[in-house]
Short mmCIF file of C-alpha atoms in Angstrom, two decimals:
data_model
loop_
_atom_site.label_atom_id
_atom_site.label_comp_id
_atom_site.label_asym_id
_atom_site.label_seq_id
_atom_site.Cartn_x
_atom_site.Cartn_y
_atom_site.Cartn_z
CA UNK A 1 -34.76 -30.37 3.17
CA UNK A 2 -33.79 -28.18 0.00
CA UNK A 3 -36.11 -25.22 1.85
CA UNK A 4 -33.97 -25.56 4.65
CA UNK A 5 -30.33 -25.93 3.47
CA UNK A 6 -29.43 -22.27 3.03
CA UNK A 7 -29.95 -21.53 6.77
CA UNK A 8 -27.14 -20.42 8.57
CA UNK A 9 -25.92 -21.10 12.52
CA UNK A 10 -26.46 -18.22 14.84
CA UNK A 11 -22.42 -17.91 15.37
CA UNK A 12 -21.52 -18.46 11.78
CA UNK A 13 -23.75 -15.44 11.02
CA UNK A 14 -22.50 -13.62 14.30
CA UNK A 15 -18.44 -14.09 12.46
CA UNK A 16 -18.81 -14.04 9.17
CA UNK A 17 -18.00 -9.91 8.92
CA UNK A 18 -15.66 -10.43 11.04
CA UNK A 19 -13.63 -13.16 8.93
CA UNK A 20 -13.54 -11.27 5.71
CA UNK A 21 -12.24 -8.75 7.42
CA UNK A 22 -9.28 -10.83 9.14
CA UNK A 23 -8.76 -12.78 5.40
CA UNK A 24 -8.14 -8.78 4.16
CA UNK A 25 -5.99 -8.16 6.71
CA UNK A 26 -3.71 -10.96 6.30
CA UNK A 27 -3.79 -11.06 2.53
CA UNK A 28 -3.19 -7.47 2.57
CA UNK A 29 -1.79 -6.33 -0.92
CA UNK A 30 -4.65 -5.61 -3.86
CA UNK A 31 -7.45 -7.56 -1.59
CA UNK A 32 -6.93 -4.84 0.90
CA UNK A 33 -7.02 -1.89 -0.90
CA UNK A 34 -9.95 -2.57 -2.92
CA UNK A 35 -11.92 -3.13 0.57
CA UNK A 36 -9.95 -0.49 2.28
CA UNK A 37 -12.95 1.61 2.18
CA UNK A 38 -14.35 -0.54 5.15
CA UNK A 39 -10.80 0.41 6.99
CA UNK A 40 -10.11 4.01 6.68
CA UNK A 41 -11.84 5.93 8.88
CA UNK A 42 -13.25 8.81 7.76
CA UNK A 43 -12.22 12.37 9.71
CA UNK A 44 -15.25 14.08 11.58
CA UNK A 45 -17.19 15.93 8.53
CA UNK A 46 -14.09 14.79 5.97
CA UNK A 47 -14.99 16.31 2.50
CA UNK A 48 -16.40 13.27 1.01
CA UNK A 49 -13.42 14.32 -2.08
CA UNK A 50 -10.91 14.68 0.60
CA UNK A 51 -11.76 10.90 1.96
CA UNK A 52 -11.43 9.33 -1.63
CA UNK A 53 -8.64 11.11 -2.26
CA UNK A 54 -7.07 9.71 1.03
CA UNK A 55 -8.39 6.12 -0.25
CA UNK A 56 -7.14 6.44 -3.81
CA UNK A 57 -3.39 6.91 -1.91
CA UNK A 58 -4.10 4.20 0.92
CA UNK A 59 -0.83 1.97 1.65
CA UNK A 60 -0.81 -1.16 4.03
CA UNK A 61 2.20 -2.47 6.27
CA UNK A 62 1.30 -6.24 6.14
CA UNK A 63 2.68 -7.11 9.67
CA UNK A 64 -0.02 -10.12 10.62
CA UNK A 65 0.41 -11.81 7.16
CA UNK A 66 4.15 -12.23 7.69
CA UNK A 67 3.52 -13.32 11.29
CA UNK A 68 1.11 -16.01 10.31
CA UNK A 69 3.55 -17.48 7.41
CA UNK A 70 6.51 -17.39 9.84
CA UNK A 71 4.96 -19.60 12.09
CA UNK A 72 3.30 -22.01 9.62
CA UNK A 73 6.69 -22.18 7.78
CA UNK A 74 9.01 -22.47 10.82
CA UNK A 75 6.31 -25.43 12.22
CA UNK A 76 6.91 -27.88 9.13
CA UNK A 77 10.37 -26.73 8.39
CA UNK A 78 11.25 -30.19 9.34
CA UNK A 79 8.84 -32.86 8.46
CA UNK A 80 6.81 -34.69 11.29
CA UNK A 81 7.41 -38.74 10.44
CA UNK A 82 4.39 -40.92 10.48
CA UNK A 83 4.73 -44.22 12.43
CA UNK A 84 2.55 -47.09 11.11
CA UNK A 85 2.63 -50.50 13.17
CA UNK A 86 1.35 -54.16 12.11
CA UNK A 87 1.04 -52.95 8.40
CA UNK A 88 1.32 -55.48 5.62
CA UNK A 89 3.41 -53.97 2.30
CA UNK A 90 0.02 -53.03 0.50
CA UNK A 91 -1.09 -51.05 3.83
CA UNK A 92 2.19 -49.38 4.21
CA UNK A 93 1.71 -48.71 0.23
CA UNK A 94 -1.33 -47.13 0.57
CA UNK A 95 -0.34 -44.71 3.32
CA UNK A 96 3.13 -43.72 1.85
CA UNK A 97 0.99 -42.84 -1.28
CA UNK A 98 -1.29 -40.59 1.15
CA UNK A 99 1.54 -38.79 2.54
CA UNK A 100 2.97 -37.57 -1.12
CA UNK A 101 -0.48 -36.96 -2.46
CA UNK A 102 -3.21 -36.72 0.16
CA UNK A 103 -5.77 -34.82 -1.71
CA UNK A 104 -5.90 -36.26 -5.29
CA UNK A 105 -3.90 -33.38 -6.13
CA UNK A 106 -0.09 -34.00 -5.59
CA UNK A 107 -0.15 -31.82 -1.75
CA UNK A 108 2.01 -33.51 0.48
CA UNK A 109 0.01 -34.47 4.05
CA UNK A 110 2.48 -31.88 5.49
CA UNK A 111 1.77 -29.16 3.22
CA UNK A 112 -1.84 -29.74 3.12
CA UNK A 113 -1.59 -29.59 7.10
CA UNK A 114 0.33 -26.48 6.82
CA UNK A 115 -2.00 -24.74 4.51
CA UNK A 116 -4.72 -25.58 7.34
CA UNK A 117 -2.69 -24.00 10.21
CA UNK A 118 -2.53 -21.10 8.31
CA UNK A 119 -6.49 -20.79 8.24
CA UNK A 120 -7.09 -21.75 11.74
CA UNK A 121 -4.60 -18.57 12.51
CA UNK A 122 -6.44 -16.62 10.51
CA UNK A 123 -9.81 -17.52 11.27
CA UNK A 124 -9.67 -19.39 14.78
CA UNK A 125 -10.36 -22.85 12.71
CA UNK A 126 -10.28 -25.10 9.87
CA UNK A 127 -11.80 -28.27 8.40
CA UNK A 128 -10.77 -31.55 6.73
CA UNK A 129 -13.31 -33.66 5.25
CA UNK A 130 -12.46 -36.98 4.26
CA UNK A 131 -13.56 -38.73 1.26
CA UNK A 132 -13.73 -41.97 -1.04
CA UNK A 133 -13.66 -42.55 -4.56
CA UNK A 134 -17.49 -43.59 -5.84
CA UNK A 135 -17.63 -45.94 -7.80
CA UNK A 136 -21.01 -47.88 -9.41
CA UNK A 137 -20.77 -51.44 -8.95
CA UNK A 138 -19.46 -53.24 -5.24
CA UNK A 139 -15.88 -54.85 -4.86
CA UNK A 140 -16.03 -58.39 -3.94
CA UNK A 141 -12.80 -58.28 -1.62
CA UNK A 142 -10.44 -56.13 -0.42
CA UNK A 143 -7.76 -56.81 -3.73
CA UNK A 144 -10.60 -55.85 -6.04
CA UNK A 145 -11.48 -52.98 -3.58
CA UNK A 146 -7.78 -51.61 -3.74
CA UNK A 147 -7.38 -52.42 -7.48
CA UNK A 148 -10.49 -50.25 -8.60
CA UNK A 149 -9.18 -47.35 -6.36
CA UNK A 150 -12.48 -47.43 -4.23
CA UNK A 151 -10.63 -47.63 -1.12
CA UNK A 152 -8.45 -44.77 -2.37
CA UNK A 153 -9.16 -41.96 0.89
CA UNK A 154 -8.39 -38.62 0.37
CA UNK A 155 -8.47 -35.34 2.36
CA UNK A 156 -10.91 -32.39 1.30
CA UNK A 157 -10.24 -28.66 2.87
CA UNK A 158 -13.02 -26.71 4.02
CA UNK A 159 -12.37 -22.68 5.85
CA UNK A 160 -14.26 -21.44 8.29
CA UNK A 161 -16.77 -19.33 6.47
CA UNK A 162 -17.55 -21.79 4.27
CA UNK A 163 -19.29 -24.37 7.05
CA UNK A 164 -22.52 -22.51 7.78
CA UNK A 165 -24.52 -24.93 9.71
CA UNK A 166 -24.05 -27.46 12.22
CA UNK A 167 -25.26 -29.62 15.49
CA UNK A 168 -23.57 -31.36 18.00
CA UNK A 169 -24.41 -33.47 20.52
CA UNK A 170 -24.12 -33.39 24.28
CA UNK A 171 -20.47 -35.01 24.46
CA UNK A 172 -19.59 -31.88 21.55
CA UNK A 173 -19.37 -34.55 18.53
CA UNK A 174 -20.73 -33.63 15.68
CA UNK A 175 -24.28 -34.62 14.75
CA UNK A 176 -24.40 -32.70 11.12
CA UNK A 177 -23.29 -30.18 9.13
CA UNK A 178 -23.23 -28.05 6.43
CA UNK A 179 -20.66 -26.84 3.53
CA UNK A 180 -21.60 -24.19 1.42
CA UNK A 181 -19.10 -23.64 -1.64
CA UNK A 182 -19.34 -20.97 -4.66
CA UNK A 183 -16.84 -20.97 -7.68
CA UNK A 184 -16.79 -18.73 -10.93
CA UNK A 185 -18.29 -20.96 -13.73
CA UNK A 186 -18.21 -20.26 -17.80
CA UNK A 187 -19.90 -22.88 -19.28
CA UNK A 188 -18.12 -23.06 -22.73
CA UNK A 189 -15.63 -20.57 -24.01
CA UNK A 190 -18.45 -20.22 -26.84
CA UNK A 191 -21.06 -19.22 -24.15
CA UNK A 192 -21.13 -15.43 -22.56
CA UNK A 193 -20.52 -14.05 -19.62
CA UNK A 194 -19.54 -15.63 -16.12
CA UNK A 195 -21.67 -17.13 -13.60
CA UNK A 196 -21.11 -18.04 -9.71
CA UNK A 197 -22.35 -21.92 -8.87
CA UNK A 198 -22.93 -22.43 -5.58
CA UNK A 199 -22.76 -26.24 -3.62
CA UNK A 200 -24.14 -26.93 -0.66
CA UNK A 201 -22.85 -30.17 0.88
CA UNK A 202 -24.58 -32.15 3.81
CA UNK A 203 -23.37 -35.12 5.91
CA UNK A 204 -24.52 -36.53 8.85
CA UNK A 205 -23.93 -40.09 10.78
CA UNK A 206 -24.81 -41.96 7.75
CA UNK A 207 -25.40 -39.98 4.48
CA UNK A 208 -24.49 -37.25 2.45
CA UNK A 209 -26.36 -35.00 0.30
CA UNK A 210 -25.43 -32.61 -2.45
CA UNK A 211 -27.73 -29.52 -3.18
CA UNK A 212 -26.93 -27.15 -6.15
CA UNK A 213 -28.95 -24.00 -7.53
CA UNK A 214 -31.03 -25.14 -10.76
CA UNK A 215 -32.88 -23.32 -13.08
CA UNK A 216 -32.92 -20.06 -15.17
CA UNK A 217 -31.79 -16.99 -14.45
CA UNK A 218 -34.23 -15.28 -11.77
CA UNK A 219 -36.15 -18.56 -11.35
CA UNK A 220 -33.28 -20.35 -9.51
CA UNK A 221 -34.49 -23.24 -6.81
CA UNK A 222 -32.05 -25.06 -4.51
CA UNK A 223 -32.21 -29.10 -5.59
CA UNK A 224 -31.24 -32.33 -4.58
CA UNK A 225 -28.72 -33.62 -7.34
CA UNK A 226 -26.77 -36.61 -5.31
CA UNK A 227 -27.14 -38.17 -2.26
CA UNK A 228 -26.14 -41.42 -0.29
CA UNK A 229 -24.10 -43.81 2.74
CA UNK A 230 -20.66 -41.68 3.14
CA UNK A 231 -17.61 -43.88 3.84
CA UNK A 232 -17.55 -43.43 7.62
CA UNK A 233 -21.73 -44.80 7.58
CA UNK A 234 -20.29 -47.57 9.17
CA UNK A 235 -18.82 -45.87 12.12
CA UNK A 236 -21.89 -43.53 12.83
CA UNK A 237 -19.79 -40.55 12.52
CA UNK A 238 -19.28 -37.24 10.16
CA UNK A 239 -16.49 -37.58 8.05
CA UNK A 240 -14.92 -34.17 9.01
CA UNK A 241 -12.21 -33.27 11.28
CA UNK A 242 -11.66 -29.48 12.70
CA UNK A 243 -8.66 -27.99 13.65
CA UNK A 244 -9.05 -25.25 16.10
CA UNK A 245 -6.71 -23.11 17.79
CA UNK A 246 -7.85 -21.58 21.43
CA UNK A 247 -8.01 -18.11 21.81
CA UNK A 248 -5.01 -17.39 23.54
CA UNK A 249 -3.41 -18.70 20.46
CA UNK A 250 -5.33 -17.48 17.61
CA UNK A 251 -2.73 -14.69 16.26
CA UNK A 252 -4.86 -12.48 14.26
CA UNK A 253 -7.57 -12.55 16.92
CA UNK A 254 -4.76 -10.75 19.03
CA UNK A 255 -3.31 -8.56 16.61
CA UNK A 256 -6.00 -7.47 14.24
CA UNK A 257 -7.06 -4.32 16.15
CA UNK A 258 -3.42 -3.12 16.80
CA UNK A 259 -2.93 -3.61 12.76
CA UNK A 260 -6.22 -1.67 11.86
CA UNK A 261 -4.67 1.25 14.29
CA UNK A 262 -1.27 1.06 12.50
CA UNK A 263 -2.93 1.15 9.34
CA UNK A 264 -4.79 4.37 9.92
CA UNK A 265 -2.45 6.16 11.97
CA UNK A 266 0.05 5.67 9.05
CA UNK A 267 -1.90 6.22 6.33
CA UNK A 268 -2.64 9.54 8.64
CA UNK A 269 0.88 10.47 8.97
CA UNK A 270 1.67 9.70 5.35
CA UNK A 271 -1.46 12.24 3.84
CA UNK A 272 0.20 14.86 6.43
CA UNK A 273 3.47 14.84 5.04
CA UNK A 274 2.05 14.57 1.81
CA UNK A 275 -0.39 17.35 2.14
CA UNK A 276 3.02 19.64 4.29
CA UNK A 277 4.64 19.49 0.37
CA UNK A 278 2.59 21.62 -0.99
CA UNK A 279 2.33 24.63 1.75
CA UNK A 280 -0.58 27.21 1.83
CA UNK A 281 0.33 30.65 0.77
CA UNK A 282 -1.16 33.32 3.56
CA UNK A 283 -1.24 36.57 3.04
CA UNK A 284 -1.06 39.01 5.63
CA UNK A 285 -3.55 42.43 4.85
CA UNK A 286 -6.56 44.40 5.76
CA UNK A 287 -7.47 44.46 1.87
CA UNK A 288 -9.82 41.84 0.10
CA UNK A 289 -7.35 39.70 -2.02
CA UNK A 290 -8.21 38.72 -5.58
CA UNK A 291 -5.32 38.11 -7.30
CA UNK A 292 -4.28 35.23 -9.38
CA UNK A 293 -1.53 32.50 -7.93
CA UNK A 294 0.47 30.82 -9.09
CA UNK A 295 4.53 29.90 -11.16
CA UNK A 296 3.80 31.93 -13.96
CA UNK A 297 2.24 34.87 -12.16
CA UNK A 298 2.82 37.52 -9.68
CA UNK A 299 1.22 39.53 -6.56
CA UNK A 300 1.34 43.21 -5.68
CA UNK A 301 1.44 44.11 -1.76
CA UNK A 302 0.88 47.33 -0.06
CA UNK A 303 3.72 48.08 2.21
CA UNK A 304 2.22 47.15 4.92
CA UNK A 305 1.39 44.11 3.72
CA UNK A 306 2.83 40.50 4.27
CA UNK A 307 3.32 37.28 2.77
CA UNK A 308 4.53 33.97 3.82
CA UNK A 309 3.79 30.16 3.69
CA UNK A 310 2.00 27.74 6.38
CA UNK A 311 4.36 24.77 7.41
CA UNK A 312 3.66 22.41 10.38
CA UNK A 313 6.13 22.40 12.97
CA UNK A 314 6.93 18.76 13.34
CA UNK A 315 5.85 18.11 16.78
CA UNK A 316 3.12 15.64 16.22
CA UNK A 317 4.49 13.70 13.38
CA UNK A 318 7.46 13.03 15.82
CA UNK A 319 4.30 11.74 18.14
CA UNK A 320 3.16 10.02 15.31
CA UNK A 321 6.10 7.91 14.28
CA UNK A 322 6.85 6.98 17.54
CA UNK A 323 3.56 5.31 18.37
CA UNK A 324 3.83 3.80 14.84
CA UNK A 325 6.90 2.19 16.20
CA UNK A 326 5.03 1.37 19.32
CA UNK A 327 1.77 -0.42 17.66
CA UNK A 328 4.42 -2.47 15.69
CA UNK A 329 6.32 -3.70 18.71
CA UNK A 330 2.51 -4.58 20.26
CA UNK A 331 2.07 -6.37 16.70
CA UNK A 332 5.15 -8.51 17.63
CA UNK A 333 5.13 -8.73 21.05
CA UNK A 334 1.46 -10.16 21.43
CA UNK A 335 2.44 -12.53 18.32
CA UNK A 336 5.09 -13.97 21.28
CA UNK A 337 7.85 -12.42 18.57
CA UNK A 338 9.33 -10.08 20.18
CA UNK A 339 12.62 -10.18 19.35
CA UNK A 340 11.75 -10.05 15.67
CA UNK A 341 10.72 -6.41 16.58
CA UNK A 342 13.57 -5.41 18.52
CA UNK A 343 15.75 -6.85 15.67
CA UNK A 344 13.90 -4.87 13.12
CA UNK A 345 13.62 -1.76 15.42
CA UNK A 346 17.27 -1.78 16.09
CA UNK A 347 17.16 -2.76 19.87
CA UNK A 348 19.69 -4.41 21.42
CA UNK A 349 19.25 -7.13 23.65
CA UNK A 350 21.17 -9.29 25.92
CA UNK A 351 21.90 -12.87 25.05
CA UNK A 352 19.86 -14.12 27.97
CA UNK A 353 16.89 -11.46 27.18
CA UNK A 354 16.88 -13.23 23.12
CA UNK A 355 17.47 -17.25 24.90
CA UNK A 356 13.77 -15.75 27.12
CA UNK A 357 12.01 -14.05 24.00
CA UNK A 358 13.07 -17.24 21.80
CA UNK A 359 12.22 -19.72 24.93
CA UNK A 360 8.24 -18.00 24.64
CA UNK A 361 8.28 -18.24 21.06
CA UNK A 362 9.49 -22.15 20.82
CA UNK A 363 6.62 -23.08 23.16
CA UNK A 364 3.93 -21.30 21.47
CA UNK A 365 5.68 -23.22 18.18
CA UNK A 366 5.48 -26.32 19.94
CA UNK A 367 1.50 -25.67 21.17
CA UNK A 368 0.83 -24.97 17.18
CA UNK A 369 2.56 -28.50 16.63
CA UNK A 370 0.12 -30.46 19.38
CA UNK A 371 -2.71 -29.22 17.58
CA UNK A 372 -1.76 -30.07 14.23
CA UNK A 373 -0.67 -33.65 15.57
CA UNK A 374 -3.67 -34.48 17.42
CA UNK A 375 -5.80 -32.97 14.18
CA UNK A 376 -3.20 -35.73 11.94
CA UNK A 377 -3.76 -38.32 14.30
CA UNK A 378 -7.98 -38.01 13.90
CA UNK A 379 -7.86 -37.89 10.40
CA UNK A 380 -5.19 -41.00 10.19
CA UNK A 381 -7.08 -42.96 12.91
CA UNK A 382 -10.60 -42.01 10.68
CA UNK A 383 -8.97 -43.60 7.60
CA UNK A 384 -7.97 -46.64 9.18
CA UNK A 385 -11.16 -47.45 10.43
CA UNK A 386 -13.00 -46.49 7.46
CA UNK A 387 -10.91 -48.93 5.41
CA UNK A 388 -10.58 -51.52 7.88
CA UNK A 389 -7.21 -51.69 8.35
CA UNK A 390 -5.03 -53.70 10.91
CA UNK A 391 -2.37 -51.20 11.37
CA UNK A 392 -1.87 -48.10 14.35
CA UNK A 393 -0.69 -44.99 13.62
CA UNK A 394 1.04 -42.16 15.18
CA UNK A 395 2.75 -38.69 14.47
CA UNK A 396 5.29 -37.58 15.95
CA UNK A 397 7.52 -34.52 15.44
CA UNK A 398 6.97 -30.83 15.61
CA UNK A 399 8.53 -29.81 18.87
CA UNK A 400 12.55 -29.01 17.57
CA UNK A 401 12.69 -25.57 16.44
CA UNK A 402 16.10 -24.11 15.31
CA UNK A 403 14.78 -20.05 15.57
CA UNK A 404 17.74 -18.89 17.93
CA UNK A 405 19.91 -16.02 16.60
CA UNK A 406 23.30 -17.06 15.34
CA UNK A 407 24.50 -14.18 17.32
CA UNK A 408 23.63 -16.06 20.00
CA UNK A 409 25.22 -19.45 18.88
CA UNK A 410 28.20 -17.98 18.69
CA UNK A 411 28.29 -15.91 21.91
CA UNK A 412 27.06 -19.10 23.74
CA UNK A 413 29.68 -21.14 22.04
CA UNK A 414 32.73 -18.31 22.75
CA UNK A 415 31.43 -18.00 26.10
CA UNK A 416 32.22 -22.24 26.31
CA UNK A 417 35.79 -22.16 25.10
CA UNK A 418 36.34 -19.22 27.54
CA UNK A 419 35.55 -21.67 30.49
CA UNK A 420 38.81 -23.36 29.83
CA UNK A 421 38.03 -27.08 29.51
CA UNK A 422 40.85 -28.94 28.19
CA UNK A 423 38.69 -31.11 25.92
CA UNK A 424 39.84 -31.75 22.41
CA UNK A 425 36.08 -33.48 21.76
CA UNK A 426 34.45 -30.33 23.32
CA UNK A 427 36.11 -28.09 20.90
CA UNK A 428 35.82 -30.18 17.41
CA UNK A 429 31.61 -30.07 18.72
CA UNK A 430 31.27 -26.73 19.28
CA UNK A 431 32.95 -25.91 16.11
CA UNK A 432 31.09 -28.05 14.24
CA UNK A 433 27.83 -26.98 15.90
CA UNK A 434 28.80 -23.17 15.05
CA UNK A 435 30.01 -23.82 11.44
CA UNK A 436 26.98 -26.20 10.33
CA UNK A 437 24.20 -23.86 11.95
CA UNK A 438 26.34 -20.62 9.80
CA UNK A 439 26.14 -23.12 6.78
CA UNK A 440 22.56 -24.89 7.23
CA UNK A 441 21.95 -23.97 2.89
CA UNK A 442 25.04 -25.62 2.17
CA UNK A 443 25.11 -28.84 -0.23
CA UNK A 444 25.40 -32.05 2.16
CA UNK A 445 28.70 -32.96 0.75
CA UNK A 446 30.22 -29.51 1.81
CA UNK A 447 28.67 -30.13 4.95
CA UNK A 448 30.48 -33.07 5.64
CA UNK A 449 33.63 -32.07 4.26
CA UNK A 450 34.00 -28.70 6.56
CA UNK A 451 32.88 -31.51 9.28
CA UNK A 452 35.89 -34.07 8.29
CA UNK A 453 38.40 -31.39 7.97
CA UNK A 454 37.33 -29.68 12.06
CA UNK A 455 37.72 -33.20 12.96
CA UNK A 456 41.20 -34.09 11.63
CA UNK A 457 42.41 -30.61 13.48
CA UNK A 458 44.75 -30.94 16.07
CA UNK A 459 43.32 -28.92 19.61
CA UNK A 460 45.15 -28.48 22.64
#
């Protein structure tokens, strides 16, 4: 098996490029412009000094990265809330306990859930594995089970480019797989130098085996160090879960191109306006030139000579900007966040046009929060059965977004009153609904005061 470990599916090979380069692209920042060589496309017989100066001066406009946090942070702004039915107090226990701290590690089962939406936007998926405490000797019941923390499940995350291998079988469940994992590893802080361990981890139905490099340096062999029943043995399954987004949804599928042609297209328009500072002298004469240039120095013309300076008129970096401004709206506007571009370029929209664009984006929102529900649901539904428990389970939450524009709230709102309707009630709502949305940072209490003090107002 050890001979056979390191190979790698056809389509993991077929991506794997093509995910470092969407991880750069989202990161942006340092990660980028250390790999930015693999970005920058070099000019049609470019000076090879030109190029790396061009690359020493790169800049990146990290629009996808912002994109992909705005909708994993707008998706869990408000918790999802975990329903658990026929649970005794030592079941509920155990489950509250999984929700604050579901990876041994004090994440929260919404932030660990969040941190996996962000990959599968990134890289089209993501992977939970789910795990158990080992420990030596067997319980004899279920107290002594709970009470030496064997039954203690917790959630492992895996990204896409680290699962390398896989089957499935003909309904598409998963038959086995493999996780590859490397780390940076000093031995001692006596010892010299840095090394990179690398893990591969296999599970099928029933077991799981660990494999690990051994050996010296150049005599390295891949070798069996663990192996075993996995906690879902029992129910004939692999204990890992994936959470994939479809391709219609998978944002920096859509956008990477666009961003790569932003990114050279303005780091071409920034070395031309760099490069227009410093203007080229030219001088005009039938006479071989060999004079010295320069502050401290001067040149001697014939009369009929001429001199001048070589400036670019300013037509195509007018071009330029404007399809800049153009790539960024297509950033946006195949994100479904359009009006996020139109606010940042300074359009102005009707109300109804920003109710349509925010309409688009709340149901793409709300398609992000069936995934991550149904993906919850698994991995809940694979812990109960693992341990056995009499209890049912179910998430719900993740389709209220408040995105909408307080503009908006407040010309829907004016445009209310304006109707007339002699209703006290109405008014103290609306008002309420206007203040509170204005004030959504406030402290609670102020909250409630500003809402005691609309209330005791006297409307016609």
């Amino acid at each position: 098996m050890s001979r056979h470990i390191e190979q790698e599916h056809p389509d993991f090979t077929a991506k794997a490029h093509m995910w470092r380069r969407y991880r750069d692209l989202y990161a942006g920042g340092e990660q980028f412009r250390l790999n930015a060589s693999h970005y920058l496309t070099p000019r049609h017989k470019e000076a090879p000094q030109v190029y790396r100066e061009r690359l020493h001066s790169v800049f990146y406009e990290n629009y996808l990265g912002s994109i992909v946090d705005w909708y994993a942070a707008t998706l869990v702004r408000k918790e999802p809330m975990i329903e658990m039915n026929g649970a005794d107090a030592t079941t509920r226990g155990f489950y509250a306990g999984l929700l604050e701290n579901c990876d041994l590690h004090g994440t929260t089962l919404t932030e660990f859930f969040k941190q996996r939406l962000v990959e599968a936007l990134i890289c089209g998926k993501s992977f939970i594995a789910v795990d158990f405490p080992r420990v030596g000797s067997s319980a004899r019941n279920r107290a002594e089970e709970e009470a030496s923390g064997r039954s203690r499940a917790y959630v492992v995350p895996y990204n896409a480019d680290e699962v390398i291998n896989w089957s499935v079988d003909n309904r598409g469940e998963l038959e086995w797989m493999v996780i590859r994992t490397t780390w940076l590893k000093q031995d001692s802080v006596k010892s010299f130098g840095w090394k990179r361990d690398t893990r591969w981890l296999y599970y099928d139905r029933e077991r799981f085996e660990i494999y690990e490099l051994r050996g010296g340096q150049g005599s390295q062999q891949v070798e069996l160090v663990d192996s075993g029943p996995h906690a879902f043995a029992a129910l004939r399954r692999v204990p890992v879960f994936e959470l994939r987004i479809n391709d219609g949804l998978w944002l920096t599928n859509k956008a990477a191109s666009l961003q790569l042609e932003h990114f050279n297209k303005s780091n071409a328009l920034g070395w031309a306006l760099t490069m227009g500072l410093f203007a080229m002298p030219v001088i005009y004469s039938s006479k071989e030139f060999h004079q010295t240039m320069g502050e401290s120095y001067y040149i001697q013309l014939a009369p009929e000579d001429r001199f001048g300076w070589t400036e670019p008129e300013g037509k195509v970096f007018q071009i330029a900007a404007d399809n800049l401004s153009r790539l960024k709206d297509e950033i946006y506007r195949v994100s479904y966040l359009s009006q996020q571009a139109n606010d940042a370029g300074g359009v102005q929209q009707s109300g109804l046009s920003k109710q349509w664009d925010f309409s688009v984006t709340q149901e793409v929102l709300r398609a992000y929060g069936d995934v991550v529900k149904d993906t919850m649901r698994k991995v809940l539904a694979g812990i109960v059965a693992a341990r056995q428990d009499v209890v049912q389970t179910d998430v719900v939450g993740f389709d209220e977004f408040d995105i909408t524009d307080f503009s908006v709230e407040t010309t829907n709102a004016q445009s209310l009153l304006n109707l007339g309707i002699d209703s006290p009630t109405l008014k103290r709502q609306v008002f309420k609904r206007v203040a509170l949305k204005y004030l959504c940072d406030s402290r609670q209490e102020i909250k409630n005061q500003i809402a005691g003090e609309i209330d005791a107002q006297q409307f016609n």
